[in-house]
mmCIF file of C-alpha atoms in Angstrom:
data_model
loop_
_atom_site.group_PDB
_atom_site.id
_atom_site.type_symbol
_atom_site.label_atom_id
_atom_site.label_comp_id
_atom_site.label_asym_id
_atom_site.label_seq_id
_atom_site.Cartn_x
_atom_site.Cartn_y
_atom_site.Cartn_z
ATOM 1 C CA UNK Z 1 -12.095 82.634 -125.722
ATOM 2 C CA UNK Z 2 -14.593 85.185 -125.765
ATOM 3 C CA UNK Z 3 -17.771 84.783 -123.569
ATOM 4 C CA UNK Z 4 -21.212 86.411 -124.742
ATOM 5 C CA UNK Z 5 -22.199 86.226 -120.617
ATOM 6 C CA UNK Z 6 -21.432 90.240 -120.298
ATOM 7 C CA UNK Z 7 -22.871 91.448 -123.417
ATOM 8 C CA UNK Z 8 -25.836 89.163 -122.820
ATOM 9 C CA UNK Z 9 -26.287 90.751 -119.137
ATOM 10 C CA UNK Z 10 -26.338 94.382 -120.760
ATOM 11 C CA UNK Z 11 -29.034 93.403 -123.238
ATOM 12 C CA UNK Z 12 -31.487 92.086 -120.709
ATOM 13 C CA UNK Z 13 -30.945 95.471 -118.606
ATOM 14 C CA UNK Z 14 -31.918 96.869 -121.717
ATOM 15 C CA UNK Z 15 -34.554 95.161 -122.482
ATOM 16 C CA UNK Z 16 -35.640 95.989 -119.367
ATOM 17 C CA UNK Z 17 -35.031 99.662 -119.557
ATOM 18 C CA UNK Z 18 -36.944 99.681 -122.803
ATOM 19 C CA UNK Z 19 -40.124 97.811 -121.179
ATOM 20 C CA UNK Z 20 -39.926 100.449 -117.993
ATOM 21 C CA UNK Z 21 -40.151 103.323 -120.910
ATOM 22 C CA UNK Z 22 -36.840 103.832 -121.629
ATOM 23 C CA UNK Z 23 -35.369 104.430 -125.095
ATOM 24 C CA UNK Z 24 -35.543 101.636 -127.519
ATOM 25 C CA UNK Z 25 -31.750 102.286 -128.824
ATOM 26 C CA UNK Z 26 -30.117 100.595 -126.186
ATOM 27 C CA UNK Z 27 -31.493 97.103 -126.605
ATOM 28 C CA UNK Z 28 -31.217 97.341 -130.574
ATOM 29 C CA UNK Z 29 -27.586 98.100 -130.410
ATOM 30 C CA UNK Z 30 -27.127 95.257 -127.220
ATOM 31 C CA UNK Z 31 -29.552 92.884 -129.837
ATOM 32 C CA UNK Z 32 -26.582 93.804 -132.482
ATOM 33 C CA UNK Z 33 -23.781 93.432 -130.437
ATOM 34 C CA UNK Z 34 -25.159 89.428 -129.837
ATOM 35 C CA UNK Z 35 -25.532 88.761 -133.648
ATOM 36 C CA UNK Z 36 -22.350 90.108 -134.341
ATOM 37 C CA UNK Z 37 -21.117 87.561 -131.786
ATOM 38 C CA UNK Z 38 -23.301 85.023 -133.578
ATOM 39 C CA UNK Z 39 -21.779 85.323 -137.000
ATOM 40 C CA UNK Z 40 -18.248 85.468 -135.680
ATOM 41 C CA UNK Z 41 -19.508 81.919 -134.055
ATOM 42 C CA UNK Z 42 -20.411 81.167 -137.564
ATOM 43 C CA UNK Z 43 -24.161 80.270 -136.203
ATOM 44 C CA UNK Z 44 -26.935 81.434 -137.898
ATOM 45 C CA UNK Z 45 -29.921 80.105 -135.992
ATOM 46 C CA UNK Z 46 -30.642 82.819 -133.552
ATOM 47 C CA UNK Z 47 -29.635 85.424 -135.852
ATOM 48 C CA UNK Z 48 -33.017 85.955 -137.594
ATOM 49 C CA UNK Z 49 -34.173 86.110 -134.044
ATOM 50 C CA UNK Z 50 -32.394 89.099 -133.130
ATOM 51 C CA UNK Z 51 -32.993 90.912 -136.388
ATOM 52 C CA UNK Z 52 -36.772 89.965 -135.831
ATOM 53 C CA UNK Z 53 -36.430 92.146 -132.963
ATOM 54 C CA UNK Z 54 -34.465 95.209 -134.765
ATOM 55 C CA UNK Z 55 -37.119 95.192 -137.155
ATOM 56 C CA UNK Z 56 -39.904 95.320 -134.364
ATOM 57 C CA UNK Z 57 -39.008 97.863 -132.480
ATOM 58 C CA UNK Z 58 -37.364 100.020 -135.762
ATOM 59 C CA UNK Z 59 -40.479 102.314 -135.936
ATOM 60 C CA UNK Z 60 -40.373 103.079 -132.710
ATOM 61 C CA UNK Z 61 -36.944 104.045 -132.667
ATOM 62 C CA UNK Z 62 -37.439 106.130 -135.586
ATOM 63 C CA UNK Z 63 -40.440 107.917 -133.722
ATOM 64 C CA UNK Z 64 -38.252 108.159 -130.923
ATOM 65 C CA UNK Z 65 -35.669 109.867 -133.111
ATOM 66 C CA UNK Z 66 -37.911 112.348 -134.778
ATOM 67 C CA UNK Z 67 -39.865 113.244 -131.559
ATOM 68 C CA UNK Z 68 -39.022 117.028 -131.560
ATOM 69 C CA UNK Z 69 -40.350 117.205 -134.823
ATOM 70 C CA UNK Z 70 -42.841 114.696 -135.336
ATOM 71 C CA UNK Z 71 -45.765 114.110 -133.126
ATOM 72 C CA UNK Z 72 -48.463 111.292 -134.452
ATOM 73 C CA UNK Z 73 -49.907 109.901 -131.296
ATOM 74 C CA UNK Z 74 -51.600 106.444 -133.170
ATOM 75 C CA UNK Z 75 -48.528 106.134 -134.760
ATOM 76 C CA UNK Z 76 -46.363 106.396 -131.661
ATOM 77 C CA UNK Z 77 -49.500 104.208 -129.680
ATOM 78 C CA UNK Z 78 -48.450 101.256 -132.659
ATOM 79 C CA UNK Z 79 -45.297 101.533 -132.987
ATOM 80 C CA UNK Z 80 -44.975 101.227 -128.829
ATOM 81 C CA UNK Z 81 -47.668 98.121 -128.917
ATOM 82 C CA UNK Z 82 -45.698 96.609 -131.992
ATOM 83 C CA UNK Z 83 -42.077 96.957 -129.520
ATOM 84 C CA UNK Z 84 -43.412 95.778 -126.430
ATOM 85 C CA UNK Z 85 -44.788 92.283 -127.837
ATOM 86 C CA UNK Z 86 -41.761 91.585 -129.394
ATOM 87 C CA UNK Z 87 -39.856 93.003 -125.873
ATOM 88 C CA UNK Z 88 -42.037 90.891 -123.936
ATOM 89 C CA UNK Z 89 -42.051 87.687 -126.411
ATOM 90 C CA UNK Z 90 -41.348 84.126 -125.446
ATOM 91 C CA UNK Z 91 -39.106 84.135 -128.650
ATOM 92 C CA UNK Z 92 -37.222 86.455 -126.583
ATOM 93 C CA UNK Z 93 -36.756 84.748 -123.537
ATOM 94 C CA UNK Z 94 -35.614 82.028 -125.926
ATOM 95 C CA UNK Z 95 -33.059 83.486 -127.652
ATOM 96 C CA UNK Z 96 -31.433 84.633 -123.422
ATOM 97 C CA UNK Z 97 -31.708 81.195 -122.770
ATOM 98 C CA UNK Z 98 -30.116 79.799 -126.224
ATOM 99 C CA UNK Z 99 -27.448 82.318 -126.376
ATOM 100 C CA UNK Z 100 -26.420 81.070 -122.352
ATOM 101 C CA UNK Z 101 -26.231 77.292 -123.326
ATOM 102 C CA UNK Z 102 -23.951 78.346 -126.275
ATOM 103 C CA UNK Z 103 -19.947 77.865 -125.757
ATOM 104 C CA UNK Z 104 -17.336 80.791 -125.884
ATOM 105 C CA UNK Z 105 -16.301 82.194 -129.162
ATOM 106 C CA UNK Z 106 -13.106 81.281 -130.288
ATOM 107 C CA UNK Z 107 -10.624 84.356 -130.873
ATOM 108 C CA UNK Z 108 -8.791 82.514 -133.904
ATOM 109 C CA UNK Z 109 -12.215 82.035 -135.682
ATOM 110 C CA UNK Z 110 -13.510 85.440 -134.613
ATOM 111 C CA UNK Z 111 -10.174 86.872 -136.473
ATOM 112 C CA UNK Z 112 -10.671 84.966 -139.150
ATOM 113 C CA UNK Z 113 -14.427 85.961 -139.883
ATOM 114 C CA UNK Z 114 -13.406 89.427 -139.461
ATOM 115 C CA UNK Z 115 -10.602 89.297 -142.055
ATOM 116 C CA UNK Z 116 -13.503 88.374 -144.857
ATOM 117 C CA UNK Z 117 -15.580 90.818 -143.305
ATOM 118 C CA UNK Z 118 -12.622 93.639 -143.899
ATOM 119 C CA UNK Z 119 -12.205 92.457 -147.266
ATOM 120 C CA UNK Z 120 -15.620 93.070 -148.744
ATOM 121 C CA UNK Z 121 -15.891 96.027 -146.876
ATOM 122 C CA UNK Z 122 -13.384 97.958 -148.972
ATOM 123 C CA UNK Z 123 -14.960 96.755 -152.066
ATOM 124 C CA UNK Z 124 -18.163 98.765 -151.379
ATOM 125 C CA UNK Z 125 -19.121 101.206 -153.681
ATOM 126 C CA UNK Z 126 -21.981 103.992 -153.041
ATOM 127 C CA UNK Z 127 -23.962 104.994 -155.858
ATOM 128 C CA UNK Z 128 -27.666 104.830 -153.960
ATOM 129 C CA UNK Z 129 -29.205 106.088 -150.516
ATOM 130 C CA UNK Z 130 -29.159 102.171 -149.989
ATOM 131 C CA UNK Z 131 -25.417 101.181 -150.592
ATOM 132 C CA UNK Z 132 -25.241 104.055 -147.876
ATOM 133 C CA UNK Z 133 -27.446 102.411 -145.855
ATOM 134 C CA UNK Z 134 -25.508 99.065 -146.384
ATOM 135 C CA UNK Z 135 -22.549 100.755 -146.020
ATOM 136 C CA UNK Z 136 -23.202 101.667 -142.610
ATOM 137 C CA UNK Z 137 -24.378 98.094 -141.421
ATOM 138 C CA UNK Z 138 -21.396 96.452 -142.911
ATOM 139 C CA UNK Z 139 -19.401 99.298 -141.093
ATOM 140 C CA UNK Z 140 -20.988 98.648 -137.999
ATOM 141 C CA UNK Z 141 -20.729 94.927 -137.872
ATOM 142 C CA UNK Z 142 -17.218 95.375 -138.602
ATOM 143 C CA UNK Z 143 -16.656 98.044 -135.684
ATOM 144 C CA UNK Z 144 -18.676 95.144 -133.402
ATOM 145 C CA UNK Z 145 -16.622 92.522 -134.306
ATOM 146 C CA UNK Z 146 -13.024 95.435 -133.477
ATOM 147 C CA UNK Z 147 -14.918 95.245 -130.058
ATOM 148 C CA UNK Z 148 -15.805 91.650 -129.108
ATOM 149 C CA UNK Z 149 -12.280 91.093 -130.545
ATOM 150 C CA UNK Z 150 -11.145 94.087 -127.646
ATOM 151 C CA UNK Z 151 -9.433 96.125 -130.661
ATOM 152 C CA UNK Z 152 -9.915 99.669 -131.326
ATOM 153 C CA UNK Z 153 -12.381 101.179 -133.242
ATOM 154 C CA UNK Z 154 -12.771 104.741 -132.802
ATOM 155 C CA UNK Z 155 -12.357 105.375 -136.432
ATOM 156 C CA UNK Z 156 -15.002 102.812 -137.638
ATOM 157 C CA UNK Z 157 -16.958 104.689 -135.032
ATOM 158 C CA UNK Z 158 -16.760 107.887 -136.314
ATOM 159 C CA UNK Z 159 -17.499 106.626 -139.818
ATOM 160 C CA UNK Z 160 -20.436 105.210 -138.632
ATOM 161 C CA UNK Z 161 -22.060 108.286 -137.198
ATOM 162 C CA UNK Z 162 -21.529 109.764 -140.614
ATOM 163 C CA UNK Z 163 -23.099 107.322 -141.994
ATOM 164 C CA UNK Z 164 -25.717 107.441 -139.658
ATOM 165 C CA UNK Z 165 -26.568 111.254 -139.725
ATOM 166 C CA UNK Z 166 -27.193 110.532 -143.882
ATOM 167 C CA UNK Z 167 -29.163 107.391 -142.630
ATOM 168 C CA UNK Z 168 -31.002 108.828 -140.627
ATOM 169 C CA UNK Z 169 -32.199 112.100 -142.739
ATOM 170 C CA UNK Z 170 -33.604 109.122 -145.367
ATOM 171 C CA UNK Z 171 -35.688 107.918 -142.318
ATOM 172 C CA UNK Z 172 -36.880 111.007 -141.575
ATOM 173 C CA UNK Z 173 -38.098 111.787 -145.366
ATOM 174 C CA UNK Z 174 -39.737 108.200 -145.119
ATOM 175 C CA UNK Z 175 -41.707 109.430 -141.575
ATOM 176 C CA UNK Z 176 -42.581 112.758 -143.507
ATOM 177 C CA UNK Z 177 -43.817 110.164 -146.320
ATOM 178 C CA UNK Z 178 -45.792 108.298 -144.122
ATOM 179 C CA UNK G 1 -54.500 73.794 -144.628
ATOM 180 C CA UNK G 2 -50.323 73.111 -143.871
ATOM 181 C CA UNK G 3 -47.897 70.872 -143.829
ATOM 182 C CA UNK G 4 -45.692 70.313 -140.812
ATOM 183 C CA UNK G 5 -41.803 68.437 -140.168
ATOM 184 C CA UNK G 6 -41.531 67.884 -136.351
ATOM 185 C CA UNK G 7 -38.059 66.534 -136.277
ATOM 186 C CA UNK G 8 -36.363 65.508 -132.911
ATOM 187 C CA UNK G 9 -33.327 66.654 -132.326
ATOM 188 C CA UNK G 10 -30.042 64.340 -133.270
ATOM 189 C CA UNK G 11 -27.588 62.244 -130.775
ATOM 190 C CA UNK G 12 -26.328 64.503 -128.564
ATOM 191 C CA UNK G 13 -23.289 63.979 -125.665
ATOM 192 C CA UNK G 14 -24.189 63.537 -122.179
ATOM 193 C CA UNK G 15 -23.748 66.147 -119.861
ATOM 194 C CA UNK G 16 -24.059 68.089 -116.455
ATOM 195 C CA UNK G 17 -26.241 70.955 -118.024
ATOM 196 C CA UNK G 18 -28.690 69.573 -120.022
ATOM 197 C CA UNK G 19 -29.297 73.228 -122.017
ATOM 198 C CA UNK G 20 -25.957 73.083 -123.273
ATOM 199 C CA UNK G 21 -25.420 69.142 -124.470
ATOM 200 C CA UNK G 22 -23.983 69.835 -128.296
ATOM 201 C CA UNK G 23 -24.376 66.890 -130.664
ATOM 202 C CA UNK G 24 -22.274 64.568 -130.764
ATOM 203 C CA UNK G 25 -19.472 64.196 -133.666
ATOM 204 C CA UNK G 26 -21.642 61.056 -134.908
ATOM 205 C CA UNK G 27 -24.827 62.678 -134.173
ATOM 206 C CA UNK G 28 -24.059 65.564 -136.489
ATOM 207 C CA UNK G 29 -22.804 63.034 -139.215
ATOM 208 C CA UNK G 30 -25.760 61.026 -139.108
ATOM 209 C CA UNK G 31 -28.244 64.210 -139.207
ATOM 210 C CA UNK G 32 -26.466 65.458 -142.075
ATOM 211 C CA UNK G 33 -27.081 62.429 -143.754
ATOM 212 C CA UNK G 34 -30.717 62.611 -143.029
ATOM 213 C CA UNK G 35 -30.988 66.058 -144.806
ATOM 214 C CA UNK G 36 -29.129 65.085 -147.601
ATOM 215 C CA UNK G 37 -31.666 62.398 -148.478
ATOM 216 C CA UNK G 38 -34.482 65.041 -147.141
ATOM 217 C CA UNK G 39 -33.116 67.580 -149.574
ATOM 218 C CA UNK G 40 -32.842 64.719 -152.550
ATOM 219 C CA UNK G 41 -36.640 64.005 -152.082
ATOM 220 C CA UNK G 42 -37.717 67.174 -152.328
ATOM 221 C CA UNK G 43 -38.418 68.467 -148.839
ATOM 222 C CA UNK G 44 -37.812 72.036 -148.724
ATOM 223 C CA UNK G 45 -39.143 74.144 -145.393
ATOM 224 C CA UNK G 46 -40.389 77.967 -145.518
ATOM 225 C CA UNK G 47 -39.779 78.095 -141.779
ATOM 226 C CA UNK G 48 -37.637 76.220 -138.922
ATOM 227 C CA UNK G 49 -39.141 76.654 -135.449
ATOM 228 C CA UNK G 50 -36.698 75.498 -132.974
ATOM 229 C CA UNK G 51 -36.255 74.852 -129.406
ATOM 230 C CA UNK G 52 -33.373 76.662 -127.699
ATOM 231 C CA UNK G 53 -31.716 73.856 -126.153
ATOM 232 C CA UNK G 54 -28.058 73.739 -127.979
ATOM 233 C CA UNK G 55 -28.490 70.662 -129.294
ATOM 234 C CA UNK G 56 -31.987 71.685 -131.074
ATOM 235 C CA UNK G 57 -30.375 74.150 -132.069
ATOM 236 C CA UNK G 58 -27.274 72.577 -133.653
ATOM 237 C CA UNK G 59 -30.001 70.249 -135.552
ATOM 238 C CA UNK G 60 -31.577 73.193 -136.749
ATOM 239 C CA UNK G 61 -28.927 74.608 -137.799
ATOM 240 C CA UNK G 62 -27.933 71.511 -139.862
ATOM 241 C CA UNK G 63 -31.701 71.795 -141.782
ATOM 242 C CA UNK G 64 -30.370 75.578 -143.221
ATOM 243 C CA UNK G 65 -29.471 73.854 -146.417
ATOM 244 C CA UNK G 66 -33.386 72.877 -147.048
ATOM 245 C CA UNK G 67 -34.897 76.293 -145.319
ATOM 246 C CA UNK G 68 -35.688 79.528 -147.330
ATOM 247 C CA UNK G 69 -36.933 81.174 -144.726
ATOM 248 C CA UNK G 70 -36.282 82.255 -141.031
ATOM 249 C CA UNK G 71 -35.243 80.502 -137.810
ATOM 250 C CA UNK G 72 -36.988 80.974 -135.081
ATOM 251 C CA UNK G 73 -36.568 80.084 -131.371
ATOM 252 C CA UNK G 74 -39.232 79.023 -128.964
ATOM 253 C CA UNK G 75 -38.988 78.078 -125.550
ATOM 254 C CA UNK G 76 -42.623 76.179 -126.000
ATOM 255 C CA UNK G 77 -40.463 73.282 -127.589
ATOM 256 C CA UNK G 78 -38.998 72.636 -123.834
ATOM 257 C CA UNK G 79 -42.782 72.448 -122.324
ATOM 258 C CA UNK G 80 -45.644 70.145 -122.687
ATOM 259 C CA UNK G 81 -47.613 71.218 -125.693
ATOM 260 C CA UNK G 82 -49.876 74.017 -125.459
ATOM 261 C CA UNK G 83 -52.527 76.181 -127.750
ATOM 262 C CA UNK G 84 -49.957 78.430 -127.774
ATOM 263 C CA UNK G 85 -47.433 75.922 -129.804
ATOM 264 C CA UNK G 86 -50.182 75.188 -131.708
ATOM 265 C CA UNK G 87 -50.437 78.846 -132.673
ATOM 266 C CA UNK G 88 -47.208 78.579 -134.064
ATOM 267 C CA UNK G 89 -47.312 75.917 -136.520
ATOM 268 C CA UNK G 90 -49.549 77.576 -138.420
ATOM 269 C CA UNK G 91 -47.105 77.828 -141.521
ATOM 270 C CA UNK G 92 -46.916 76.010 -144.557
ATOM 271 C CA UNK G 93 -43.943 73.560 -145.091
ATOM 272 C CA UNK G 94 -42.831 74.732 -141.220
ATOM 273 C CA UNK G 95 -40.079 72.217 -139.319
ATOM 274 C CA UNK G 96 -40.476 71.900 -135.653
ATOM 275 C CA UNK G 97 -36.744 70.877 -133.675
ATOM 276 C CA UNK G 98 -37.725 69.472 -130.372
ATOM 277 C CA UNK G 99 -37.539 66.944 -127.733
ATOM 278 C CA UNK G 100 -38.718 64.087 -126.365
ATOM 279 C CA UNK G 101 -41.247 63.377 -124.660
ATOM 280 C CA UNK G 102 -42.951 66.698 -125.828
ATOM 281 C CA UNK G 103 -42.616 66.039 -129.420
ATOM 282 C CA UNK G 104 -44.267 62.581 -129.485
ATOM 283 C CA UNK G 105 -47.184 64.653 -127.098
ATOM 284 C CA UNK G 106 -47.274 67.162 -129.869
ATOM 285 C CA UNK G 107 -47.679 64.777 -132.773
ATOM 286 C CA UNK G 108 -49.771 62.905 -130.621
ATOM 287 C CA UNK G 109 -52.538 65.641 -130.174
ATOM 288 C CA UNK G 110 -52.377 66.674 -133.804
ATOM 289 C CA UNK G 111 -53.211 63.386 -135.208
ATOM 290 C CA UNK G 112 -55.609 61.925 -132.687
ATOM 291 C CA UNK G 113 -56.410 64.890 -130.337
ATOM 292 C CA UNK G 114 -55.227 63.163 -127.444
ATOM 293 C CA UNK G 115 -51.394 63.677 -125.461
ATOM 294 C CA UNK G 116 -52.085 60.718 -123.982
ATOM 295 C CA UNK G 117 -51.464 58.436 -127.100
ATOM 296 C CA UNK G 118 -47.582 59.828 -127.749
ATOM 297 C CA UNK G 119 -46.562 56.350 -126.208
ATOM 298 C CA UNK G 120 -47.835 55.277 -130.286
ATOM 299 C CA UNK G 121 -45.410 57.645 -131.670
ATOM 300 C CA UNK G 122 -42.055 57.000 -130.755
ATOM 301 C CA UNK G 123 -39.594 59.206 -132.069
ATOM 302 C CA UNK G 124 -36.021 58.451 -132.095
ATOM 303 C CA UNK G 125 -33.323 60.769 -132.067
ATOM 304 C CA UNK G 126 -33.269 62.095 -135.831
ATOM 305 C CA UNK G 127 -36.456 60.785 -136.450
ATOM 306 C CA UNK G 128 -38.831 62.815 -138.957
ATOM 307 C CA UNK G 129 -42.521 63.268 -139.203
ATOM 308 C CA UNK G 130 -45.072 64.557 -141.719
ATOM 309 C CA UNK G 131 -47.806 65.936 -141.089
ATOM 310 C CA UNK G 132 -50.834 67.263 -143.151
ATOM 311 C CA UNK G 133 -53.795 69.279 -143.067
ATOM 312 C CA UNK G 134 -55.166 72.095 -139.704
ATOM 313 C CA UNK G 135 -52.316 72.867 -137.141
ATOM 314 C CA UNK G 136 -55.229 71.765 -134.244
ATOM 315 C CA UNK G 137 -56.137 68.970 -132.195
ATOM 316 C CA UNK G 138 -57.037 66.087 -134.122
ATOM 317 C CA UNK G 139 -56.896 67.983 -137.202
ATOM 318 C CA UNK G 140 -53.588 66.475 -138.922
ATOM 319 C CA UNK G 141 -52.483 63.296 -140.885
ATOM 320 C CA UNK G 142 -49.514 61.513 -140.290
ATOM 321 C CA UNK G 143 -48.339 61.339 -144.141
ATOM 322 C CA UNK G 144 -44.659 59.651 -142.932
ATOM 323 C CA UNK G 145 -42.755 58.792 -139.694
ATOM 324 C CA UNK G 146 -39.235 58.169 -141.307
ATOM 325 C CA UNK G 147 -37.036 56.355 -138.275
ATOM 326 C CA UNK G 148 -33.399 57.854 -138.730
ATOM 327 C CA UNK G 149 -31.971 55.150 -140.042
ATOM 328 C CA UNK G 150 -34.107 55.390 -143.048
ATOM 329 C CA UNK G 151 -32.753 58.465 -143.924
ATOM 330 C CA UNK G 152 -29.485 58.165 -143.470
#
């Protein structure tokens, strides 16, 4: 059985860290880390919850990321307010007190969610900056899953940050955009 | 002007911690049944807003069939009703998964204004209403209160 307790412990320090001025990144990856569990589960509800979140608090991470080269005070004074509601939301402190009433994760099903996930992830092909961007999200979900599952996945790990570095020069062009 | 679904949530099993009371094995059967003959009418929801109480959430979770949209979870759904619910429901073809007595309280103050009538609007477990019209005291019709076993 695998119990979301821990992982649900770290992402409320998080949150916390990130309310006390701390880097958003923490509780995005600790809000990813839970809907990963969730899908394993095969439950979908508080799913959209947690990607509410992500998408929240994205603009501020992306700020955050840029911060040596970008400075745009409004846009960094928004993208802060827009973070903090959601940080501080009653659909938050739902989601902490859904995800504790929910029952372990059972490793059998886990495994065999991850085997589909495995599947279609070596039928990806990258022909846009968004199949890259895909790419990486399947990739990371997959490396999530190696975790909860307490397998090893150093290598989806460093794929990942590949990914990421191209991912994140696309969300730097966008800022520049902007 | 909207249209609301507050829906309460199916049989559930008894338990020591009432957060975490799943639905029952018949509970789940009969609810599915219910959104079969919800989806064969036509009823189709944008949004589910949903209490976090498992077994809201398992009933929920059996409406995905009929949603488009996005889940979301409210811990409002566990309180007497407030303007701050009310803020919420602001969303055309939304369902609402909640409990008793708050739900009847919630209907209760759309339709007449006043929590104090929800004793008129009993809801059993399963049980589906309709509402019409300004998500604000007073300001919706009742277009259907379907008992359960009229669904199923």
């Amino acid at each position: 059985m695998i119990r979301v307790a821990p992982a649900l412990e770290r992402f409320e320090a998080a949150r916390a860290g990130a309310l006390s001025g701390q880097s958003v990144r923490e509780v995005r990856a600790a809000a990813r880390r839970l809907r990963v569990w969730l899908q394993l589960s095969g439950i979908t509800a508080l799913v959209d919850d947690l990607r509410w979140l992500c998408r929240e608090t994205s603009r501020l991470r992306d700020l955050e990321l840029f911060a040596g080269v970008l400075t745009n005070s409004a846009a960094l004074a928004e993208a802060e307010r827009r973070a903090f509601a959601a940080l501080n939301s009653r659909r938050l402190d739902g989601v902490i007190v859904a995800l504790r009433a929910l029952p372990p994760l059972r490793r059998s099903r886990a495994r065999t969610r991850l085997q589909g996930w495995e599947k279609s992830l070596r039928s990806n092909t990258l022909k846009t900056d968004d199949d890259v961007h895909a790419l990486r999200k399947h990739v990371r979900r997959v490396r999530y899953a190696y975790e909860w599952l307490g397998e090893d996945s150093k290598e989806l790990r460093r794929v990942q940050n590949v990914l990421g570095a191209l991912c994140d020069l696309a969300a730097l062009s966008r800022l520049l955009t902007s | 002007m909207v249209s609301v679904t507050l829906i309460r949530h199916a049989i559930a099993e008894d338990g020591a911690d009432d957060a975490a009371r799943p639905l029952s094995k018949e509970g789940r059967r009969r609810f599915r049944a219910s959104v079969e003959t919800l989806e064969r009418i036509g009823v189709r929801f944008t949004k589910v807003l949903h209490s976090p109480k498992r077994r809201a959430l398992e009933t929920a979770e059996l409406l995905r069939s009929i949603c488009d949209g996005d889940f979301e979870v409210t811990p409002l759904l566990t309180q007497k009703p407030s303007e701050e619910l009310l803020a919420l429901l602001d969303v055309h073809e939304l369902a609402v998964v909640g409990h008793e007595p708050h739900l009847s309280s919630l209907l209760a103050w759309l339709v007449t204004g006043k929590t104090a009538l929800a004793g008129n609007f009993e809801l059993k477990k399963g049980a589906v209403a309709r509402l019409e019209g300004d998500p604000e005291p007073g300001g919706m019709q009742l277009r259907a209160l379907w008992a359960p076993r009229v669904l199923r």
